[in-house]
Short mmCIF file of C-alpha atoms in Angstrom, two decimals:
data_model
loop_
_atom_site.label_atom_id
_atom_site.label_comp_id
_atom_site.label_asym_id
_atom_site.label_seq_id
_atom_site.Cartn_x
_atom_site.Cartn_y
_atom_site.Cartn_z
CA UNK Q 1 136.93 66.36 132.34
CA UNK Q 2 138.15 66.48 135.86
CA UNK Q 3 141.20 67.43 135.21
CA UNK Q 4 139.95 70.77 133.71
CA UNK Q 5 137.93 71.11 136.88
CA UNK Q 6 141.40 70.89 139.02
CA UNK Q 7 143.20 72.96 136.86
CA UNK Q 8 140.98 75.54 134.59
CA UNK Q 9 143.93 76.97 133.44
CA UNK Q 10 143.82 78.92 130.31
CA UNK Q 11 146.94 77.74 129.09
CA UNK Q 12 146.00 74.18 130.37
CA UNK Q 13 142.72 74.57 128.14
CA UNK Q 14 144.00 76.06 124.82
CA UNK Q 15 146.54 72.87 124.96
CA UNK Q 16 143.44 70.12 125.16
CA UNK Q 17 141.11 72.25 122.56
CA UNK Q 18 144.44 71.94 120.09
CA UNK Q 19 145.14 68.34 121.23
CA UNK Q 20 141.57 67.30 120.21
CA UNK Q 21 141.28 69.67 117.44
CA UNK Q 22 144.10 67.30 115.40
CA UNK Q 23 141.95 64.39 116.17
CA UNK Q 24 139.27 65.73 114.70
CA UNK Q 25 139.09 64.22 110.73
CA UNK Q 26 140.19 66.98 107.83
CA UNK Q 27 137.40 68.09 105.41
CA UNK Q 28 138.87 67.49 101.90
CA UNK Q 29 137.78 70.36 99.79
CA UNK Q 30 138.85 69.44 96.62
CA UNK Q 31 140.33 72.34 93.88
CA UNK Q 32 139.36 75.49 93.99
CA UNK Q 33 137.86 74.90 90.77
CA UNK Q 34 135.82 72.05 91.64
CA UNK Q 35 133.66 74.82 94.07
CA UNK Q 36 131.44 75.68 90.92
CA UNK Q 37 129.33 72.16 91.07
CA UNK Q 38 128.45 73.18 94.63
CA UNK Q 39 126.61 76.24 93.91
CA UNK Q 40 122.91 75.60 93.65
CA UNK Q 41 122.09 74.76 90.51
CA UNK Q 42 118.88 76.63 88.70
CA UNK Q 43 115.66 74.49 88.97
CA UNK Q 44 114.12 72.22 86.62
CA UNK Q 45 111.81 74.97 85.96
CA UNK Q 46 112.62 78.50 84.74
CA UNK Q 47 112.12 80.08 88.34
CA UNK Q 48 113.30 83.79 86.45
CA UNK Q 49 110.24 83.40 83.34
CA UNK Q 50 106.51 84.49 84.48
CA UNK Q 51 104.46 81.74 82.91
CA UNK Q 52 100.68 83.06 83.05
CA UNK Q 53 98.93 84.58 80.74
CA UNK Q 54 96.74 87.85 80.79
CA UNK Q 55 93.70 85.67 81.08
CA UNK Q 56 95.29 83.72 83.69
CA UNK Q 57 96.30 86.55 86.12
CA UNK Q 58 92.76 88.47 85.17
CA UNK Q 59 91.19 84.89 86.03
CA UNK Q 60 93.05 85.01 89.68
CA UNK Q 61 90.29 87.11 91.42
CA UNK Q 62 88.05 89.95 90.82
CA UNK Q 63 87.20 92.25 93.67
CA UNK Q 64 84.45 94.44 94.26
CA UNK Q 65 84.81 97.41 96.29
CA UNK Q 66 81.28 99.25 96.86
CA UNK Q 67 80.54 102.10 99.09
CA UNK Q 68 78.35 101.27 102.35
CA UNK Q 69 76.00 104.60 102.03
CA UNK Q 70 76.01 105.30 105.64
CA UNK Q 71 78.56 107.03 107.62
CA UNK Q 72 79.81 105.02 110.69
CA UNK Q 73 81.67 106.74 114.04
CA UNK Q 74 80.40 108.89 116.64
CA UNK Q 75 82.34 112.17 116.24
CA UNK Q 76 84.71 111.84 113.48
CA UNK Q 77 82.79 110.17 110.63
CA UNK Q 78 84.46 108.06 108.28
CA UNK Q 79 83.47 105.92 104.86
CA UNK Q 80 83.07 102.33 104.63
CA UNK Q 81 83.46 100.02 101.60
CA UNK Q 82 82.52 96.39 101.40
CA UNK Q 83 84.70 94.11 99.70
CA UNK Q 84 83.92 91.31 97.70
CA UNK Q 85 86.29 88.64 96.09
CA UNK Q 86 85.03 86.37 93.98
CA UNK Q 87 87.45 83.96 94.44
CA UNK Q 88 86.70 83.85 98.52
CA UNK Q 89 82.83 84.44 97.66
CA UNK Q 90 82.98 86.25 100.74
CA UNK Q 91 82.33 89.94 101.94
CA UNK Q 92 84.26 92.14 104.21
CA UNK Q 93 83.86 95.91 105.40
CA UNK Q 94 86.88 97.81 105.35
CA UNK Q 95 87.58 101.52 105.92
CA UNK Q 96 90.56 103.27 104.21
CA UNK Q 97 92.86 103.24 107.16
CA UNK Q 98 92.39 99.60 106.57
CA UNK Q 99 93.62 100.24 102.85
CA UNK Q 100 96.30 102.74 104.21
CA UNK Q 101 97.84 99.49 106.48
CA UNK Q 102 97.33 96.79 104.17
CA UNK Q 103 99.41 98.74 101.57
CA UNK Q 104 102.27 99.99 103.82
CA UNK Q 105 103.02 95.78 105.11
CA UNK Q 106 102.93 95.20 101.44
CA UNK Q 107 105.29 97.36 101.10
CA UNK Q 108 107.46 95.72 103.90
CA UNK Q 109 106.94 92.36 102.43
CA UNK Q 110 107.46 92.81 98.48
CA UNK Q 111 109.56 96.00 98.71
CA UNK Q 112 111.02 94.64 95.10
CA UNK Q 113 108.07 94.36 93.31
CA UNK Q 114 105.37 96.38 91.58
CA UNK Q 115 102.66 97.59 94.67
CA UNK Q 116 100.21 100.18 93.23
CA UNK Q 117 99.66 103.32 94.82
CA UNK Q 118 96.27 103.75 97.26
CA UNK Q 119 94.44 106.82 95.66
CA UNK Q 120 94.63 109.73 98.27
CA UNK Q 121 92.48 109.91 101.16
CA UNK Q 122 91.34 113.21 100.88
CA UNK Q 123 90.41 116.02 98.34
CA UNK Q 124 93.84 118.50 97.87
CA UNK Q 125 93.31 122.01 98.64
CA UNK Q 126 91.62 123.72 95.58
CA UNK Q 127 90.31 120.96 94.05
CA UNK Q 128 86.69 121.15 95.75
CA UNK Q 129 86.33 124.29 93.12
CA UNK Q 130 86.51 121.58 90.20
CA UNK Q 131 85.47 118.34 91.73
CA UNK Q 132 82.50 117.64 94.35
CA UNK Q 133 83.10 115.40 97.30
CA UNK Q 134 80.97 113.05 95.82
CA UNK Q 135 82.84 112.61 93.16
CA UNK Q 136 86.09 112.66 94.75
CA UNK Q 137 84.60 109.72 96.62
CA UNK Q 138 83.41 107.56 93.93
CA UNK Q 139 87.22 108.29 92.10
CA UNK Q 140 88.44 106.93 95.15
CA UNK Q 141 86.17 104.30 95.60
CA UNK Q 142 87.36 103.55 91.53
CA UNK Q 143 90.93 103.25 92.63
CA UNK Q 144 90.94 101.47 95.78
CA UNK Q 145 88.92 98.76 93.48
CA UNK Q 146 91.50 99.24 90.69
CA UNK Q 147 94.17 98.55 93.51
CA UNK Q 148 92.70 95.16 95.33
CA UNK Q 149 91.93 93.42 91.32
CA UNK Q 150 95.76 94.57 90.62
CA UNK Q 151 97.32 92.95 93.75
CA UNK Q 152 94.56 90.03 93.95
CA UNK Q 153 95.61 88.94 90.40
CA UNK Q 154 99.67 89.83 90.73
CA UNK Q 155 101.47 86.38 90.39
CA UNK Q 156 103.31 86.21 93.55
CA UNK Q 157 100.90 88.53 95.94
CA UNK Q 158 97.80 86.31 95.20
CA UNK Q 159 98.95 83.43 97.01
CA UNK Q 160 100.21 85.19 100.04
CA UNK Q 161 98.53 85.16 103.56
CA UNK Q 162 98.80 89.27 103.51
CA UNK Q 163 96.53 89.48 100.86
CA UNK Q 164 94.51 86.31 101.98
CA UNK Q 165 93.58 88.08 105.49
CA UNK Q 166 92.75 91.46 103.78
CA UNK Q 167 90.08 90.15 101.48
CA UNK Q 168 88.69 87.55 104.28
CA UNK Q 169 88.89 88.53 107.92
CA UNK Q 170 86.20 89.77 109.58
CA UNK Q 171 87.36 90.36 112.95
CA UNK Q 172 87.25 93.62 114.48
CA UNK Q 173 90.89 94.17 114.06
CA UNK Q 174 92.24 93.17 110.69
CA UNK Q 175 95.51 96.19 111.06
CA UNK Q 176 96.63 94.23 114.11
CA UNK Q 177 96.56 90.91 111.93
CA UNK Q 178 98.11 92.44 109.13
CA UNK Q 179 101.00 93.61 110.70
CA UNK Q 180 101.28 90.67 113.06
CA UNK Q 181 101.49 88.68 109.30
CA UNK Q 182 104.28 90.78 108.09
CA UNK Q 183 106.10 90.74 110.90
CA UNK Q 184 105.80 86.59 111.80
CA UNK Q 185 107.52 85.63 108.18
CA UNK Q 186 109.68 88.78 107.07
CA UNK Q 187 110.25 90.16 103.68
CA UNK Q 188 110.29 88.08 100.73
CA UNK Q 189 113.56 88.19 100.98
CA UNK Q 190 114.22 86.56 104.04
CA UNK Q 191 111.30 83.72 102.62
CA UNK Q 192 111.98 83.30 99.09
CA UNK Q 193 113.98 79.89 98.39
CA UNK Q 194 116.27 81.58 95.69
CA UNK Q 195 117.12 85.09 97.02
CA UNK Q 196 120.04 84.18 98.07
CA UNK Q 197 120.72 82.29 94.50
CA UNK Q 198 119.30 85.52 92.74
CA UNK Q 199 122.70 86.36 90.45
CA UNK Q 200 122.77 82.53 89.31
CA UNK Q 201 119.56 82.87 87.35
CA UNK Q 202 120.23 86.28 85.91
CA UNK Q 203 121.40 86.89 82.49
CA UNK Q 204 125.04 88.75 82.24
CA UNK Q 205 123.47 91.35 80.46
CA UNK Q 206 120.72 92.08 82.92
CA UNK Q 207 121.60 96.13 82.86
CA UNK Q 208 121.16 96.29 79.47
CA UNK Q 209 117.87 94.43 79.37
CA UNK Q 210 116.56 96.68 81.81
CA UNK Q 211 117.92 99.85 80.79
CA UNK Q 212 115.53 98.45 77.25
CA UNK Q 213 112.65 97.60 79.04
CA UNK Q 214 112.64 100.75 80.75
CA UNK Q 215 112.67 103.21 78.26
CA UNK Q 216 110.17 101.03 75.89
CA UNK Q 217 107.38 100.97 79.11
CA UNK Q 218 107.98 104.60 79.60
CA UNK Q 219 107.07 105.55 76.29
CA UNK Q 220 103.91 103.06 76.37
CA UNK Q 221 102.90 104.76 79.95
CA UNK Q 222 103.01 108.28 77.68
CA UNK Q 223 101.15 106.60 75.25
CA UNK Q 224 98.33 105.30 77.18
CA UNK Q 225 97.86 108.87 79.45
CA UNK Q 226 96.98 110.10 76.64
CA UNK Q 227 94.85 107.47 75.01
CA UNK Q 228 92.82 107.84 78.72
CA UNK Q 229 92.86 111.55 78.51
CA UNK Q 230 90.62 111.19 75.18
CA UNK Q 231 88.57 108.60 76.39
CA UNK Q 232 87.74 110.98 79.46
CA UNK Q 233 87.11 113.34 76.94
CA UNK Q 234 84.41 111.30 75.34
CA UNK Q 235 82.64 110.24 78.59
CA UNK Q 236 82.57 114.05 79.34
CA UNK Q 237 80.73 114.49 75.87
CA UNK Q 238 78.41 111.65 76.39
CA UNK Q 239 77.45 113.61 79.80
CA UNK Q 240 76.88 117.27 77.81
CA UNK Q 241 75.33 115.14 75.34
CA UNK Q 242 72.80 113.50 77.44
CA UNK Q 243 72.48 116.83 79.56
CA UNK Q 244 71.56 118.98 76.09
CA UNK Q 245 68.90 116.42 75.08
CA UNK Q 246 67.04 116.70 78.26
CA UNK Q 247 66.92 119.94 78.26
CA UNK Q 248 66.28 120.33 74.76
CA UNK Q 249 63.63 118.39 75.43
CA UNK Q 250 62.35 120.41 78.13
CA UNK Q 251 62.40 123.86 76.44
CA UNK Q 252 60.73 122.07 73.34
CA UNK Q 253 57.97 121.20 76.44
CA UNK Q 254 57.56 124.73 77.59
CA UNK Q 255 57.13 126.29 74.51
CA UNK Q 256 54.59 123.61 74.03
CA UNK Q 257 52.74 124.57 77.23
CA UNK Q 258 52.20 128.57 76.39
CA UNK Q 259 48.73 128.88 76.49
CA UNK Q 260 48.37 132.31 75.67
CA UNK Q 261 45.99 133.06 72.99
CA UNK Q 262 47.43 134.16 69.77
CA UNK Q 263 47.54 137.96 68.88
CA UNK Q 264 45.39 139.43 66.32
CA UNK Q 265 47.99 139.80 64.40
CA UNK Q 266 48.68 136.43 63.82
CA UNK Q 267 47.49 134.89 60.25
CA UNK Q 268 44.25 132.95 60.16
CA UNK Q 269 45.83 130.15 58.70
CA UNK Q 270 48.44 130.07 60.96
CA UNK Q 271 48.79 126.13 62.34
CA UNK Q 272 50.70 127.24 65.14
CA UNK Q 273 48.33 127.11 67.87
CA UNK Q 274 48.33 122.67 67.12
CA UNK Q 275 51.81 122.76 66.91
CA UNK Q 276 52.77 123.85 69.96
CA UNK Q 277 50.09 121.75 71.36
CA UNK Q 278 52.11 118.61 69.88
CA UNK Q 279 55.42 120.13 71.15
CA UNK Q 280 54.72 119.68 74.63
CA UNK Q 281 54.86 115.54 74.03
CA UNK Q 282 57.91 115.55 72.59
CA UNK Q 283 59.96 116.14 76.12
CA UNK Q 284 59.70 112.41 76.64
CA UNK Q 285 61.37 111.24 73.67
CA UNK Q 286 64.47 113.60 74.34
CA UNK Q 287 64.54 112.50 77.72
CA UNK Q 288 64.83 108.73 76.64
CA UNK Q 289 67.30 110.28 74.57
CA UNK Q 290 69.40 112.05 77.34
CA UNK Q 291 69.05 108.51 79.40
CA UNK Q 292 70.52 106.63 76.04
CA UNK Q 293 73.20 109.35 76.03
CA UNK Q 294 73.94 108.80 79.94
CA UNK Q 295 73.92 105.05 79.75
CA UNK Q 296 76.76 105.45 76.96
CA UNK Q 297 78.61 107.71 79.21
CA UNK Q 298 78.77 105.62 81.59
CA UNK Q 299 80.01 102.53 79.59
CA UNK Q 300 82.68 104.75 78.15
CA UNK Q 301 84.05 105.12 82.06
CA UNK Q 302 83.37 102.06 83.13
CA UNK Q 303 84.30 99.77 80.18
CA UNK Q 304 87.05 101.69 78.53
CA UNK Q 305 88.46 104.40 81.21
CA UNK Q 306 88.37 102.37 83.72
CA UNK Q 307 90.50 99.64 82.19
CA UNK Q 308 93.30 102.52 81.11
CA UNK Q 309 93.50 103.65 85.03
CA UNK Q 310 93.65 100.08 85.67
CA UNK Q 311 96.70 99.25 83.36
CA UNK Q 312 98.26 102.86 84.04
CA UNK Q 313 98.50 102.13 87.92
CA UNK Q 314 100.17 98.99 86.82
CA UNK Q 315 102.80 101.34 84.58
CA UNK Q 316 103.18 104.11 87.24
CA UNK Q 317 103.87 101.17 90.13
CA UNK Q 318 106.37 99.83 87.97
CA UNK Q 319 107.90 103.39 87.43
CA UNK Q 320 108.24 103.60 91.44
CA UNK Q 321 109.98 100.34 91.44
CA UNK Q 322 112.53 100.98 89.14
CA UNK Q 323 113.00 104.92 91.47
CA UNK Q 324 112.79 102.71 94.23
CA UNK Q 325 115.51 100.22 93.17
CA UNK Q 326 117.77 103.14 91.99
CA UNK Q 327 117.73 105.40 95.21
CA UNK Q 328 117.30 102.11 97.74
CA UNK Q 329 118.85 99.50 96.89
CA UNK Q 330 121.99 100.88 94.80
CA UNK Q 331 121.78 103.95 97.37
CA UNK Q 332 122.20 102.07 100.48
CA UNK Q 333 124.83 99.45 98.73
CA UNK Q 334 127.09 102.62 97.87
CA UNK Q 335 126.61 104.29 101.14
CA UNK Q 336 127.48 100.77 102.68
CA UNK Q 337 131.11 100.56 100.68
CA UNK Q 338 131.48 103.98 101.28
CA UNK Q 339 131.33 103.72 104.82
CA UNK Q 340 133.18 100.68 104.93
CA UNK Q 341 136.25 102.20 102.80
CA UNK Q 342 136.34 105.21 106.06
CA UNK Q 343 136.62 102.34 108.06
CA UNK Q 344 139.33 100.53 106.48
CA UNK Q 345 141.35 104.02 106.41
CA UNK Q 346 140.70 104.71 110.08
CA UNK Q 347 142.33 101.06 110.83
CA UNK Q 348 145.08 101.58 108.83
CA UNK Q 349 145.84 104.85 110.26
CA UNK Q 350 145.28 103.36 113.74
CA UNK Q 351 147.82 100.53 113.12
CA UNK Q 352 150.35 102.86 111.96
CA UNK Q 353 149.85 105.09 115.36
CA UNK Q 354 150.33 102.22 117.38
CA UNK Q 355 146.91 102.81 119.63
CA UNK Q 356 145.44 100.88 122.30
CA UNK Q 357 144.59 97.14 121.58
CA UNK Q 358 141.10 97.52 122.47
CA UNK Q 359 140.25 100.51 119.86
CA UNK Q 360 141.88 98.61 117.14
CA UNK Q 361 140.19 95.18 118.43
CA UNK Q 362 137.02 97.45 118.21
CA UNK Q 363 137.63 98.66 115.18
CA UNK Q 364 138.13 95.32 113.62
CA UNK Q 365 134.70 93.93 114.81
CA UNK Q 366 133.10 97.00 113.31
CA UNK Q 367 134.90 96.29 109.99
CA UNK Q 368 133.86 92.62 110.07
CA UNK Q 369 130.22 93.43 110.61
CA UNK Q 370 130.45 95.88 107.69
CA UNK Q 371 131.60 93.36 105.45
CA UNK Q 372 128.75 90.81 106.44
CA UNK Q 373 126.53 94.08 105.89
CA UNK Q 374 127.90 94.58 102.54
CA UNK Q 375 127.09 91.15 101.78
CA UNK Q 376 123.87 90.84 102.85
CA UNK Q 377 123.13 94.35 100.66
CA UNK Q 378 124.86 92.59 97.61
CA UNK Q 379 122.47 89.45 97.82
CA UNK Q 380 119.54 92.08 98.04
CA UNK Q 381 120.36 93.54 95.22
CA UNK Q 382 120.74 90.94 92.63
CA UNK Q 383 117.50 89.82 94.59
CA UNK Q 384 115.65 93.06 93.68
CA UNK Q 385 117.44 92.75 90.00
CA UNK Q 386 115.60 89.53 89.97
CA UNK Q 387 112.05 90.68 90.87
CA UNK Q 388 112.85 93.95 88.91
CA UNK Q 389 113.23 91.56 85.68
CA UNK Q 390 110.20 89.27 86.95
CA UNK Q 391 107.94 92.68 87.44
CA UNK Q 392 109.19 93.97 83.36
CA UNK Q 393 107.46 90.97 82.34
CA UNK Q 394 104.20 91.06 84.13
CA UNK Q 395 104.15 94.80 82.51
CA UNK Q 396 104.63 92.74 79.12
CA UNK Q 397 102.13 90.24 80.42
CA UNK Q 398 99.73 92.93 80.82
CA UNK Q 399 100.11 94.65 77.31
CA UNK Q 400 97.34 92.66 75.42
CA UNK Q 401 94.89 94.56 77.53
CA UNK Q 402 94.87 97.02 74.99
CA UNK Q 403 93.01 94.58 72.72
CA UNK Q 404 90.43 94.18 75.70
CA UNK Q 405 90.14 98.50 75.93
CA UNK Q 406 89.39 98.61 71.86
CA UNK Q 407 86.93 95.86 72.11
CA UNK Q 408 85.21 97.96 74.70
CA UNK Q 409 85.45 100.51 73.07
CA UNK Q 410 84.42 99.55 69.82
CA UNK Q 411 81.09 97.33 71.47
CA UNK Q 412 79.97 100.13 74.00
CA UNK Q 413 80.35 102.65 70.36
CA UNK Q 414 78.16 100.27 68.38
CA UNK Q 415 75.76 99.43 71.29
CA UNK Q 416 75.26 103.48 72.67
CA UNK Q 417 74.74 104.28 68.78
CA UNK Q 418 72.57 101.45 68.01
CA UNK Q 419 70.59 102.35 71.00
CA UNK Q 420 69.85 105.85 70.33
CA UNK Q 421 69.20 105.04 66.18
CA UNK Q 422 66.40 102.92 67.65
CA UNK Q 423 65.03 106.10 69.45
CA UNK Q 424 65.62 108.53 66.34
CA UNK Q 425 63.89 105.85 64.15
CA UNK Q 426 61.00 105.74 66.46
CA UNK Q 427 60.57 109.16 66.78
CA UNK Q 428 60.92 110.61 63.22
CA UNK Q 429 57.38 108.72 61.85
CA UNK Q 430 56.02 110.25 65.45
CA UNK Q 431 56.63 113.74 64.17
CA UNK Q 432 55.05 112.76 60.88
CA UNK Q 433 51.67 112.15 62.89
CA UNK Q 434 52.11 115.27 65.49
CA UNK Q 435 52.96 117.79 62.72
CA UNK Q 436 50.32 116.34 59.75
CA UNK Q 437 49.19 118.98 57.39
CA UNK Q 438 52.52 120.21 57.35
CA UNK Q 439 55.63 119.92 54.85
CA UNK Q 440 58.01 120.84 57.53
CA UNK Q 441 59.32 117.29 57.36
CA UNK Q 442 59.14 116.73 53.77
CA UNK Q 443 61.31 119.83 52.74
CA UNK Q 444 64.19 121.63 53.73
CA UNK Q 445 63.84 125.70 54.73
#
């Protein structure tokens, strides 16, 4: 060290470094074929396979999203929601902008997972003609509820700090807390313990499996969309039936309320005067029938259509994920490879033309940086495939929800027909008492 201080010339320092380097022990690398034993071996548990059942996923949490009637804000009014998590036993209050930021940071953290889309913030132009503002707000509330339940039940999202923060943080600025949490930990590739070894766990025919599963899920998606459309038509028919029954009863009441005296042309044997007095009381029974039909429509909407929409939201988010994989990771990887080939050609040209050493070294440095970037992209590509394989399993894990939907559909119909049948059965003998002396109920016309 004293010598270095006395004579710090480059030649002497280089000589000293070389002499010290030769004194260090040389590592024994062994044969190249032995390097395979140094790779990270898969853990004893199969990290690629999702082990949860549908009931286990549904049991993770149930989140209720309710609309707060009052609009907040001094100048700009906005809708507020009460979010209640069954798992955390707590209620917090959120605005749509809070959901928007939560969705944004989820996509940043879990770019390679199925992140459900949010319902739109505002109605599109022209929608007002067929959809009232109240219906739009209710539809958005339902959409936000489906979004949160899919996120809170996801096998990887459910234990993440972002989800816990959104469902439990009661401070004044949840958006800043969410962004800070995301910045501190980074995306899933940076925090997942097997991210850089994802290739080791993937089956050799991963691309073929992905293509087959994607086509099957696309067909399932189309079929469930048609089921949902038919279920929505049933809901509309139940609502129309409720409205028609109510109006039918009101018309009977109007008919029976007519107190005008019978004209002299009417037969003295006419019983119309007595009949019309009886008609007025029938509006009560038809109002009950209308209420039962409306309840039927609500059951069909809550128990059948909502479950169909939940699964459709998941299927759509899977299609979005496939597009992100192809247009994001793969596309960026191809762009990086193209840029790398251009830089290599530039390097060859610079060498042939004997350009200045500084420019050649700068180009060499850029090539090394690009090689590192490509290596990282390749690792991310394999990790994206790894996640995509797991998310495909998630879709198939959710498929038994079909039995839940069918069960809800059958139960809603059984209950609805039974309740309606009871009212009709009670009404039939009452008609006999109301129109005593008439044979209208005994004989067909």
